[in-house]
PDB file of C-alpha atoms in Angstrom:
ATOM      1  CA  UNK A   1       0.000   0.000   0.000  1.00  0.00           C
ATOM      2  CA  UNK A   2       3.017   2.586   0.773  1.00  0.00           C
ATOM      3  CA  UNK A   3       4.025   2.124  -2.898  1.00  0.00           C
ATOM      4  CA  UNK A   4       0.208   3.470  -4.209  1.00  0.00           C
ATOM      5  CA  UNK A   5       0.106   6.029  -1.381  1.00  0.00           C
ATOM      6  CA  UNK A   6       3.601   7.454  -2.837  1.00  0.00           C
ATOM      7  CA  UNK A   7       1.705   7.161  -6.172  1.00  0.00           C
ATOM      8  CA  UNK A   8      -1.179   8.663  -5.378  1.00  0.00           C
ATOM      9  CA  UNK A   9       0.623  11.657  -3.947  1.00  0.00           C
ATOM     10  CA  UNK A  10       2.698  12.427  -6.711  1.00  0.00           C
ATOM     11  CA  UNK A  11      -0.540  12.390  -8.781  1.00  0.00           C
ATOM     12  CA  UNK A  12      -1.970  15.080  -6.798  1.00  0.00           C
ATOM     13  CA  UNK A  13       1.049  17.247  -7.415  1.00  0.00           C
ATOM     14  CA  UNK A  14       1.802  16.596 -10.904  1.00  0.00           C
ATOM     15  CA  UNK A  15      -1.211  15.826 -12.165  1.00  0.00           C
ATOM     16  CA  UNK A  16      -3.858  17.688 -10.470  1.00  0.00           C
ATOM     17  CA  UNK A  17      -1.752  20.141  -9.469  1.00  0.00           C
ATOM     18  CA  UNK A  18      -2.597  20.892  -5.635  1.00  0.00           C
ATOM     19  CA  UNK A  19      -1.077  22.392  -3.145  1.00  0.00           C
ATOM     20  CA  UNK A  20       1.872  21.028  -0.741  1.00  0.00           C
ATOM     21  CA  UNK A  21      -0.279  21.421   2.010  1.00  0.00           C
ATOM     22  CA  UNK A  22      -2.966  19.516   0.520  1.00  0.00           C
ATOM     23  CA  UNK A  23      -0.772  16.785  -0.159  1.00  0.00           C
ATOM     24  CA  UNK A  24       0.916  16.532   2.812  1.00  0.00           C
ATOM     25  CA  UNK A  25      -2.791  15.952   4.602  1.00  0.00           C
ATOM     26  CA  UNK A  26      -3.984  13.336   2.486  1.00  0.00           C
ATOM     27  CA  UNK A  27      -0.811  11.835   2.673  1.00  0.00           C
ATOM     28  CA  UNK A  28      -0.490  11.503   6.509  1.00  0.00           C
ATOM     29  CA  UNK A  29      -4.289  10.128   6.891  1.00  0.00           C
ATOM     30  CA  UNK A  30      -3.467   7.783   4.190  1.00  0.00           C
ATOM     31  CA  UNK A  31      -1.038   6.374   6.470  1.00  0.00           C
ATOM     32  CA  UNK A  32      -2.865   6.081   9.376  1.00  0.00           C
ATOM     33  CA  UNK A  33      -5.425   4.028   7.664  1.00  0.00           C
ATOM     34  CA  UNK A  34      -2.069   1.979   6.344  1.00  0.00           C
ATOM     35  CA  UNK A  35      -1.151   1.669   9.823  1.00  0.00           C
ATOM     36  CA  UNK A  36      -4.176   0.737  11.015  1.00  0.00           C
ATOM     37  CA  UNK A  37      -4.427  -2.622   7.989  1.00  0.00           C
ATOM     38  CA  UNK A  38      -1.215  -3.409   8.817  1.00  0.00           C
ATOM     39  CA  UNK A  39      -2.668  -4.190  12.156  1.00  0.00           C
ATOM     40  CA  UNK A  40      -5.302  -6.576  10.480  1.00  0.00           C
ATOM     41  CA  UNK A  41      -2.717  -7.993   8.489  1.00  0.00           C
ATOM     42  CA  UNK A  42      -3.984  -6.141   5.455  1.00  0.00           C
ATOM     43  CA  UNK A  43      -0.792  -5.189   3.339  1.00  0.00           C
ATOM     44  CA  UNK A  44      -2.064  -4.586  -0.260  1.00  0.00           C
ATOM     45  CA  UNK A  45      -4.925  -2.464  -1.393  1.00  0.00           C
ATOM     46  CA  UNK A  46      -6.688  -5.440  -3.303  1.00  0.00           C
ATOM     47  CA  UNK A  47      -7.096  -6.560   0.199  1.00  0.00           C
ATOM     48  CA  UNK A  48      -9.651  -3.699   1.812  1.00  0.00           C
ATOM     49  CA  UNK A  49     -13.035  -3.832   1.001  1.00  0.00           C
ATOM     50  CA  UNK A  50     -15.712  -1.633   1.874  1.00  0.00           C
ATOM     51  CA  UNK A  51     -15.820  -3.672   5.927  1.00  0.00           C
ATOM     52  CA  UNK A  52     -12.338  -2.837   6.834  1.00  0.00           C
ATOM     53  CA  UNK A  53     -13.111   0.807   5.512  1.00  0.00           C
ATOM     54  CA  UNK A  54     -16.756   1.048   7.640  1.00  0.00           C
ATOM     55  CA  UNK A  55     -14.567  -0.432  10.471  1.00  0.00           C
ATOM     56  CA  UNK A  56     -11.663   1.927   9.933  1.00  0.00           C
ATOM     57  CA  UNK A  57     -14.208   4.850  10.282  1.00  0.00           C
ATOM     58  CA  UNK A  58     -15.443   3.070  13.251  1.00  0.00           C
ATOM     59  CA  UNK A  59     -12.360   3.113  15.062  1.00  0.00           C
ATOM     60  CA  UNK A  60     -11.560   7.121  14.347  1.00  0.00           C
ATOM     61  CA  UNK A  61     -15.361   7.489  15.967  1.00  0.00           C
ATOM     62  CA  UNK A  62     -14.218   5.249  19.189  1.00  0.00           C
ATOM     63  CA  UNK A  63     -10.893   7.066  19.406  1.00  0.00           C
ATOM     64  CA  UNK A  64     -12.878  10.198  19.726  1.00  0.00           C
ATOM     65  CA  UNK A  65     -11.794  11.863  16.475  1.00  0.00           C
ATOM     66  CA  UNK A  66     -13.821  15.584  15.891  1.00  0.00           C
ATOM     67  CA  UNK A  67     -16.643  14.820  13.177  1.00  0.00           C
ATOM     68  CA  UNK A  68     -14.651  17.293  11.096  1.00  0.00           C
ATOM     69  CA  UNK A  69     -10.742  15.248  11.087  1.00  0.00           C
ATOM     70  CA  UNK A  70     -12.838  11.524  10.108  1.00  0.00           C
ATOM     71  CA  UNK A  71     -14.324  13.378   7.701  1.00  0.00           C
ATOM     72  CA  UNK A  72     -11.222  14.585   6.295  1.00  0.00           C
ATOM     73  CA  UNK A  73      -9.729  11.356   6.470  1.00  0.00           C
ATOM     74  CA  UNK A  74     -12.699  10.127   4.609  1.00  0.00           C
ATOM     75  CA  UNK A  75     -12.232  12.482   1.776  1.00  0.00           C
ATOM     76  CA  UNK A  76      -8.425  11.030   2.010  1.00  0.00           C
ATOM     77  CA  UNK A  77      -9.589   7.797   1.569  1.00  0.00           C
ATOM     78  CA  UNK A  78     -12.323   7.949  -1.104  1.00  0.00           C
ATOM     79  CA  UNK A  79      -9.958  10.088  -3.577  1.00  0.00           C
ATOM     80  CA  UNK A  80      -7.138   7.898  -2.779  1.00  0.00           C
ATOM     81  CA  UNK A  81      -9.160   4.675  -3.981  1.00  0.00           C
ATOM     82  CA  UNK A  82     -11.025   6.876  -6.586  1.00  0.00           C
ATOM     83  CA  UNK A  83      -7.904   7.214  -7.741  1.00  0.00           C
ATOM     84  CA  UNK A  84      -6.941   3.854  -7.637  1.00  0.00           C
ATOM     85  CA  UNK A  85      -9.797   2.315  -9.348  1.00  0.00           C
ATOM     86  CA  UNK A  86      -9.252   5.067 -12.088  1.00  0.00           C
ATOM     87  CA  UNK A  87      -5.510   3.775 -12.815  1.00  0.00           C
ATOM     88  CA  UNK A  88      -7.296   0.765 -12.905  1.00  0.00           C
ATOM     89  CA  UNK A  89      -4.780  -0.498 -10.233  1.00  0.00           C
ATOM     90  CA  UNK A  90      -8.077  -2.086  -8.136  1.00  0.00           C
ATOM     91  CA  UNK A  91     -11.183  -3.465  -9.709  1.00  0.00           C
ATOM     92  CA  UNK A  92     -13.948  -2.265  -7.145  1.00  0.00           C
ATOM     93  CA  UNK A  93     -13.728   0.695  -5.383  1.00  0.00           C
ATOM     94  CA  UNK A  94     -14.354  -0.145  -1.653  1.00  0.00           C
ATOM     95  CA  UNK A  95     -15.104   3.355  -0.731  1.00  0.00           C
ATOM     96  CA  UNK A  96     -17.775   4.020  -3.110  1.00  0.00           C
ATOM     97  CA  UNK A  97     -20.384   4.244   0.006  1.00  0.00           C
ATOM     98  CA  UNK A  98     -17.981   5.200   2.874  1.00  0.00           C
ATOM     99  CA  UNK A  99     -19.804   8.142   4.444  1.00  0.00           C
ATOM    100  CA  UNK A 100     -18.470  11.209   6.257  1.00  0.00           C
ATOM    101  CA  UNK A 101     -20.375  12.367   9.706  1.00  0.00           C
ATOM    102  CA  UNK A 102     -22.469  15.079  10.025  1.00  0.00           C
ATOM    103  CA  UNK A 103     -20.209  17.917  10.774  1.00  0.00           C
ATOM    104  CA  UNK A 104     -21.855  21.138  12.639  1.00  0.00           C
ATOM    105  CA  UNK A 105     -20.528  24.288  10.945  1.00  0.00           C
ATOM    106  CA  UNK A 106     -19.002  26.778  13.160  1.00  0.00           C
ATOM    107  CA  UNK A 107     -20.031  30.605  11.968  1.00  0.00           C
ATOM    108  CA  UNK A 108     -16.574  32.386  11.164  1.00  0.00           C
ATOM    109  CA  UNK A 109     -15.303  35.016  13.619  1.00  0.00           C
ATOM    110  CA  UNK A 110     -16.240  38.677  11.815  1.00  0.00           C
ATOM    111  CA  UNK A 111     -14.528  42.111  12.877  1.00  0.00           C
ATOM    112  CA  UNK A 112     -16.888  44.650  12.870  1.00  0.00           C
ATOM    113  CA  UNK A 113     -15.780  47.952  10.592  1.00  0.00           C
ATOM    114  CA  UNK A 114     -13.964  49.723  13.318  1.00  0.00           C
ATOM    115  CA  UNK A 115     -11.832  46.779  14.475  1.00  0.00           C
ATOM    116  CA  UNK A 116     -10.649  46.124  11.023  1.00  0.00           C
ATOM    117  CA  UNK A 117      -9.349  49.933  10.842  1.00  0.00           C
ATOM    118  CA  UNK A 118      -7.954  49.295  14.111  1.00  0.00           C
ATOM    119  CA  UNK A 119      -5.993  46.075  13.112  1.00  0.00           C
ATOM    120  CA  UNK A 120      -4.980  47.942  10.094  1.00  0.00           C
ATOM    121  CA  UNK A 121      -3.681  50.680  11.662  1.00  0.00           C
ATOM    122  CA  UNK A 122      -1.058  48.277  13.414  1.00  0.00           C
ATOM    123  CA  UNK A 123       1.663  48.181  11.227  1.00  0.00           C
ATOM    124  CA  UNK A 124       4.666  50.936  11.964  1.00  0.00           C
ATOM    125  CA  UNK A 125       4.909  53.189   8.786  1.00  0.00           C
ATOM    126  CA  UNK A 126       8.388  53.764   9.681  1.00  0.00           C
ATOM    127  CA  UNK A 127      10.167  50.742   8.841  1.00  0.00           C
ATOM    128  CA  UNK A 128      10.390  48.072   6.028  1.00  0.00           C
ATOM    129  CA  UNK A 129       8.476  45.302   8.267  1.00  0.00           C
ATOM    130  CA  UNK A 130       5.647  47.417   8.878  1.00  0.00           C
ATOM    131  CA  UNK A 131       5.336  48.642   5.285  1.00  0.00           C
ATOM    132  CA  UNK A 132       5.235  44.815   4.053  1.00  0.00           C
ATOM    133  CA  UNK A 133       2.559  44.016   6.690  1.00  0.00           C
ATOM    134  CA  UNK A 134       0.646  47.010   5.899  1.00  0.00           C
ATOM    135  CA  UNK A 135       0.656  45.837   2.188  1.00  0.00           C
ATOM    136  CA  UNK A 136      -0.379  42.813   2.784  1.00  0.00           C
ATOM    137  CA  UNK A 137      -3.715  43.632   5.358  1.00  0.00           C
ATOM    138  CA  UNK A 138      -4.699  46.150   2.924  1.00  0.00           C
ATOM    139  CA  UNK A 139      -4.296  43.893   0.157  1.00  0.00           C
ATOM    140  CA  UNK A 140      -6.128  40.774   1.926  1.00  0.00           C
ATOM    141  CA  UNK A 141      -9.122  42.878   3.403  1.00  0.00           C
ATOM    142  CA  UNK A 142      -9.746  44.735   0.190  1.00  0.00           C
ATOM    143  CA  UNK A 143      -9.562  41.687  -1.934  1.00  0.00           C
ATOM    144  CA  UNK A 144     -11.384  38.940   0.441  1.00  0.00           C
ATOM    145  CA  UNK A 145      -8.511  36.536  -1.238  1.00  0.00           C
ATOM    146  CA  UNK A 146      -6.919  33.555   1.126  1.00  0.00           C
ATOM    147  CA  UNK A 147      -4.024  33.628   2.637  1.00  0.00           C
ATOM    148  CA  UNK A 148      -2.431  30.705   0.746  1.00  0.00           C
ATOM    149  CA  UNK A 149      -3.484  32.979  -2.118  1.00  0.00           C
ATOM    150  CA  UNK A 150      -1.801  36.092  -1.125  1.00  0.00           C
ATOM    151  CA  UNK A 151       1.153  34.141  -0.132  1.00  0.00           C
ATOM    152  CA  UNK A 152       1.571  32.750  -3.540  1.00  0.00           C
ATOM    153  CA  UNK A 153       1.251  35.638  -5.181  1.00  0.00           C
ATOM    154  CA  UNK A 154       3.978  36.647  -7.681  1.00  0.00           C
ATOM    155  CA  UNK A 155       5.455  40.255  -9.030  1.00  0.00           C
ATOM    156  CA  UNK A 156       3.673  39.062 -12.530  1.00  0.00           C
ATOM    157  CA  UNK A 157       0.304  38.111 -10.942  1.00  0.00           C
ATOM    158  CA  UNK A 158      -0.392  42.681  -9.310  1.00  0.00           C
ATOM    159  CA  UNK A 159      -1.032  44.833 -11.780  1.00  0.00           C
ATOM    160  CA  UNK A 160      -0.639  48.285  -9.903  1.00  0.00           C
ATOM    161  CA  UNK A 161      -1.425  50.546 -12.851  1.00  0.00           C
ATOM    162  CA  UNK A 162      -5.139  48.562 -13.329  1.00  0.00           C
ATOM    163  CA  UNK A 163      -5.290  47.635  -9.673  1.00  0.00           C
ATOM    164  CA  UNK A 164      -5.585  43.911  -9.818  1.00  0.00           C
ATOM    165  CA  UNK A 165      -4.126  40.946  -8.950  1.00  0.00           C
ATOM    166  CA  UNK A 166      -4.517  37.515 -11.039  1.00  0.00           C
ATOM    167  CA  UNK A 167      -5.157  34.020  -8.655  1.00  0.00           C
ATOM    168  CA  UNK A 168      -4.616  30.666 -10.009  1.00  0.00           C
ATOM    169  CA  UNK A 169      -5.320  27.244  -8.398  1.00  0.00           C
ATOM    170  CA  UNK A 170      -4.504  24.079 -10.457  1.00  0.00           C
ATOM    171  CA  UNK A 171      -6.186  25.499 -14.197  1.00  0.00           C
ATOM    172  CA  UNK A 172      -8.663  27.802 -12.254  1.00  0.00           C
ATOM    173  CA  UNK A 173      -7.879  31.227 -12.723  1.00  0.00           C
ATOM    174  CA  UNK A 174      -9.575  34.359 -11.292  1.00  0.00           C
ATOM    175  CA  UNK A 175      -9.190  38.127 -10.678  1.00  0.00           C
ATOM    176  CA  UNK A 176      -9.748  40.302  -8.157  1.00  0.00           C
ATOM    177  CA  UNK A 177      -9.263  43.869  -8.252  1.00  0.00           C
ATOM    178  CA  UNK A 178      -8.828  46.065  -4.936  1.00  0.00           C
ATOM    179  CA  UNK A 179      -9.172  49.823  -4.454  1.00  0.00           C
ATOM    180  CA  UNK A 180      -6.905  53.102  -3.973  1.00  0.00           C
ATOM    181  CA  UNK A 181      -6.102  52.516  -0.379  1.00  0.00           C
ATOM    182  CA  UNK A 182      -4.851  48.942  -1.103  1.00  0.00           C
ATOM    183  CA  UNK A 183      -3.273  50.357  -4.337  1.00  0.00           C
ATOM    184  CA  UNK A 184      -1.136  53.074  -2.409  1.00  0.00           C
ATOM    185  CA  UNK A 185      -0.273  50.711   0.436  1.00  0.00           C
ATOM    186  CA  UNK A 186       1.364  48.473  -1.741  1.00  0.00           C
ATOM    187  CA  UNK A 187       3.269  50.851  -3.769  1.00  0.00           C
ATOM    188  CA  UNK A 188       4.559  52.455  -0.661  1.00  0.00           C
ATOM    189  CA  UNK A 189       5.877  48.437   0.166  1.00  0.00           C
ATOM    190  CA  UNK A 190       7.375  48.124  -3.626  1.00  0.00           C
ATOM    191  CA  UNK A 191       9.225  51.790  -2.967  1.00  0.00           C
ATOM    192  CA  UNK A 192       9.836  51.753   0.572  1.00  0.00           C
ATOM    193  CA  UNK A 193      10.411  48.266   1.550  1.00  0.00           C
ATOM    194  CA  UNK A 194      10.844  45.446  -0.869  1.00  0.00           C
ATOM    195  CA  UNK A 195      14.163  46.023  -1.807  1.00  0.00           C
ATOM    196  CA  UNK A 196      15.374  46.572   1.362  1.00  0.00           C
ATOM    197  CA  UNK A 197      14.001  42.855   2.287  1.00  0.00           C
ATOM    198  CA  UNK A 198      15.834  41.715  -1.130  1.00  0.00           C
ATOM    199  CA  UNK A 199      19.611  42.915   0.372  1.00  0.00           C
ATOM    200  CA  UNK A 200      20.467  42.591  -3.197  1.00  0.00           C
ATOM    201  CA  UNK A 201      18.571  38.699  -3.836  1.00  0.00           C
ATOM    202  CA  UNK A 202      16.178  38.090  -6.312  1.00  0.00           C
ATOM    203  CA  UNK A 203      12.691  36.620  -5.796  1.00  0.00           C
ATOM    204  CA  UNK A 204       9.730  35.873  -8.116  1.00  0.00           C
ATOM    205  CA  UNK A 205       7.416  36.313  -4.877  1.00  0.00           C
ATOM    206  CA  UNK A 206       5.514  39.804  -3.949  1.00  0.00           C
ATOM    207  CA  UNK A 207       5.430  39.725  -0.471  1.00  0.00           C
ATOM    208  CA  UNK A 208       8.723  38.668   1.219  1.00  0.00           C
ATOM    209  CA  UNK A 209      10.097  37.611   4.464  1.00  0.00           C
ATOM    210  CA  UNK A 210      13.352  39.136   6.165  1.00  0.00           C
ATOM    211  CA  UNK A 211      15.365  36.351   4.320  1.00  0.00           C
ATOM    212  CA  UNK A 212      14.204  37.402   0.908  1.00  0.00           C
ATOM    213  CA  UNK A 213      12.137  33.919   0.574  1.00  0.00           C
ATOM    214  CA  UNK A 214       8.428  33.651   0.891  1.00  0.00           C
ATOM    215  CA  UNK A 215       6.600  34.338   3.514  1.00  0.00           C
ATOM    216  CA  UNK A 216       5.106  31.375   5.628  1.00  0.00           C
ATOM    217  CA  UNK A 217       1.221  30.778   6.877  1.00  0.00           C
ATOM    218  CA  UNK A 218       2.848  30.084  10.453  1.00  0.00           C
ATOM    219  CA  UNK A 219       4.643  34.061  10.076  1.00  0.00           C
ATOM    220  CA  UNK A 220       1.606  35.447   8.854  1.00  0.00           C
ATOM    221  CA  UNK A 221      -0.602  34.022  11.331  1.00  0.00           C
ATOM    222  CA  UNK A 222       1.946  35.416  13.865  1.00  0.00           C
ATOM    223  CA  UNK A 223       1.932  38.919  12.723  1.00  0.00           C
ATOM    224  CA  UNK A 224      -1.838  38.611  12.546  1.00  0.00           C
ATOM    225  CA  UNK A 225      -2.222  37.776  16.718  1.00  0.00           C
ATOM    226  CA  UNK A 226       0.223  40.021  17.403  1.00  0.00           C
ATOM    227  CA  UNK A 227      -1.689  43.175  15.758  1.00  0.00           C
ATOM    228  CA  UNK A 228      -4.632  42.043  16.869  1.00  0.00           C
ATOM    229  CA  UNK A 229      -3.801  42.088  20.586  1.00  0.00           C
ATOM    230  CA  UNK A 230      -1.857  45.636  19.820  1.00  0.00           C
ATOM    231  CA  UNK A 231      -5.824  46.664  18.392  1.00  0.00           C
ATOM    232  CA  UNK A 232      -7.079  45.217  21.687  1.00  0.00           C
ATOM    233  CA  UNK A 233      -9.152  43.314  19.530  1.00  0.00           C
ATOM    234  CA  UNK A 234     -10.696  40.078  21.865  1.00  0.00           C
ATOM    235  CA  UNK A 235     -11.497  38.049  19.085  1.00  0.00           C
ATOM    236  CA  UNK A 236     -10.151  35.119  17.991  1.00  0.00           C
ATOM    237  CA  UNK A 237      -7.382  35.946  14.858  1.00  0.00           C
ATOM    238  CA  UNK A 238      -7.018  33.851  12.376  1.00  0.00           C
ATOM    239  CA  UNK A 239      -5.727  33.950   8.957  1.00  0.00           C
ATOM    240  CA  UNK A 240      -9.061  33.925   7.338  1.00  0.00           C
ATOM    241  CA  UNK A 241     -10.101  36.427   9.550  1.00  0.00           C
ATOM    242  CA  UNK A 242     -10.100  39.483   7.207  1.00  0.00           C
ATOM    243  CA  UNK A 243     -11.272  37.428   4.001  1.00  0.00           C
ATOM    244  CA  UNK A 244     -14.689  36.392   6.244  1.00  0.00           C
ATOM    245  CA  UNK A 245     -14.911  40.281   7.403  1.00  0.00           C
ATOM    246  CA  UNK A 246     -14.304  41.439   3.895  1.00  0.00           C
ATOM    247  CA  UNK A 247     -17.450  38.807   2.570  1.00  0.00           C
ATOM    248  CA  UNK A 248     -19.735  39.542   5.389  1.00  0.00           C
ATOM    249  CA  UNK A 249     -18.856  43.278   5.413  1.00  0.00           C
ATOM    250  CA  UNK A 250     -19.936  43.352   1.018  1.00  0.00           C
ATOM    251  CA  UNK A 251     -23.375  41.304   1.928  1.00  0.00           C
ATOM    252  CA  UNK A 252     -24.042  44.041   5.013  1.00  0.00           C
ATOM    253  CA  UNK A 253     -23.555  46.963   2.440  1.00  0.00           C
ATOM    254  CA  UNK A 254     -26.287  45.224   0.075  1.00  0.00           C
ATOM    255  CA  UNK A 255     -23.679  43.379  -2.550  1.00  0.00           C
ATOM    256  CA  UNK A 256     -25.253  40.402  -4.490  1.00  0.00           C
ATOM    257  CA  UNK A 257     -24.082  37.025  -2.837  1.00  0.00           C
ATOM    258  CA  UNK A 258     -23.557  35.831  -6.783  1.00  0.00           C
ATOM    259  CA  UNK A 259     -21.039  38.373  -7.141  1.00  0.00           C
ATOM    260  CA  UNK A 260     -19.328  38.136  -3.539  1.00  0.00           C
ATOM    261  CA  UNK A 261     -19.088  34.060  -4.283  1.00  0.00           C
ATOM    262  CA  UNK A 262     -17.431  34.935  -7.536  1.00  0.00           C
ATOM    263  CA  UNK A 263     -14.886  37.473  -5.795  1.00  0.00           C
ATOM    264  CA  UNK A 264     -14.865  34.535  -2.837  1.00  0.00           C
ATOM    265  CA  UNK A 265     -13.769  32.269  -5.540  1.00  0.00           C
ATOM    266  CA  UNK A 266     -16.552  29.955  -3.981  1.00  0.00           C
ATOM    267  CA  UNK A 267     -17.293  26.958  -6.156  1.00  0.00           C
ATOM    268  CA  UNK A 268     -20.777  26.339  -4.059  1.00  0.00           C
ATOM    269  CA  UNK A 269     -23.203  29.168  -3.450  1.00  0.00           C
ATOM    270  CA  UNK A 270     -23.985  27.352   0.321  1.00  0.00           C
ATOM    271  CA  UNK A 271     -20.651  28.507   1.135  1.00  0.00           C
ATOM    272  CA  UNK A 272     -21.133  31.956   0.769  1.00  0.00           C
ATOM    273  CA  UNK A 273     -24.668  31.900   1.978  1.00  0.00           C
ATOM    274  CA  UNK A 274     -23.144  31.501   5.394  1.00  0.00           C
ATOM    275  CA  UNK A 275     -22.084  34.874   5.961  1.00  0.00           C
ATOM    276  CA  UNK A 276     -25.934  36.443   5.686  1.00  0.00           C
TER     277      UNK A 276
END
């Protein structure tokens, strides 16, 4: 089974071209299910059938998994042997009626108007750090893009004279355009700051770390905490927190949910309908 799983995850990569992160999560619930065969002497993927699957689930439910990791891991499982039966590596696909758990949808944490000028107002204006972080709240709560987006982003994918920016996911592609404020805080990071990060190193990505190398999830989410307990804001921070604000802030204003999915990127409508 290790040999499909290492198959299977190079697929994702190469093929369907997802994210590191995403394949790094199906990956390590793929092998805790491997684990867990191995312990029922089940050692090749001909082997499981739909029973060892239902039983699997089973034992995430007695462990006392959340609802919302086994039915992660079932999504793991059923594209893995999806997959599988599409390479035409297995003949039936065992998880064909594996089902995932109810999972009770917790309503995102939203910063009222105020607090996101507060949080926003964080950033020192005096040195290159601040600028960068600046940039990049302006950028994220005028846009309503992820983080993973905003991360990714390259010098090629912000046009500053138009005022947009270009996302792409696998062959998806959309764009999102962001206003004056956003505009000016980012060229005040490209005059002011940038380079400065650079010391002379080159770099593909927009927003940078002190090393000149992308910035990391784990560094943003820092940066976010931290000026949200300078804004004496008491509510949870997370890295989505501005894109949720930014949705639920468009709907309050009387923006059609059809065009905040499409600026959401949202492939499903019920998504976006949470924030009413």
């Amino acid at each position: 089974m290790e040999r499909e799983i290492e198959q299977f995850s190079a697929y994702l990569l190469q093929e369907k071209h997802a994210s590191s992160n995403t394949e790094i999560s199906y990956k390590r619930d793929l092998k805790k299910l491997e684990l867990y065969l191995k312990g029922q002497d089940i050692q090749k993927v001909e082997e499981v059938t739909e029973t060892w699957l239902n039983a699997y689930v089973l034992y995430l439910e007695k462990s006392q998994s959340a609802a919302s990791s086994i039915s992660r891991n079932i999504a793991s499982i059923k594209s893995f042997f999806h997959y599988l039966y599409y390479k035409e590596i297995i003949r039936n696909d065992p998880s064909w009626n594996l089902k995932a758990p109810k999972v009770e949808r917790k309503l995102p944490e939203i910063l009222t108007v105020e607090e996101v000028n507060y949080l926003l107002e964080q950033p020192s204006k005096e040195n290159k750090k601040g600028i960068r972080d600046r940039a990049m709240l302006e950028l994220l709560y005028a846009t309503g893009i992820r983080v993973s987006e905003l991360l990714r982003l390259t010098m090629m994918d912000i046009n500053m004279q138009l005022g947009f920016c270009v996302l792409r996911q696998g062959e998806k592609e959309r764009i999102v355009s962001f206003h004056k404020k956003a505009k000016q805080a980012l060229e005040e990071y490209l005059k002011h700051a940038r380079t400065e990060l650079l010391k002379g190193r080159e770099s593909d990505y927009f927003f940078i770390n002190c090393s000149g190398e992308a910035m990391s999830r784990q560094g943003f989410w820092k940066l976010m905490k931290q000026y949200g307990n300078q804004a004496g804001i008491k509510k949870e921070i997370t890295p989505h927190t501005l894109r949720h604000s930014f949705a639920a802030h468009l709907i309050e204003n009387g923006t059609n949910i059809h065009v905040v999915q499409q600026m959401m990127g949202h492939s499903d409508i019920q998504t976006t309908q949470m924030y009413l």
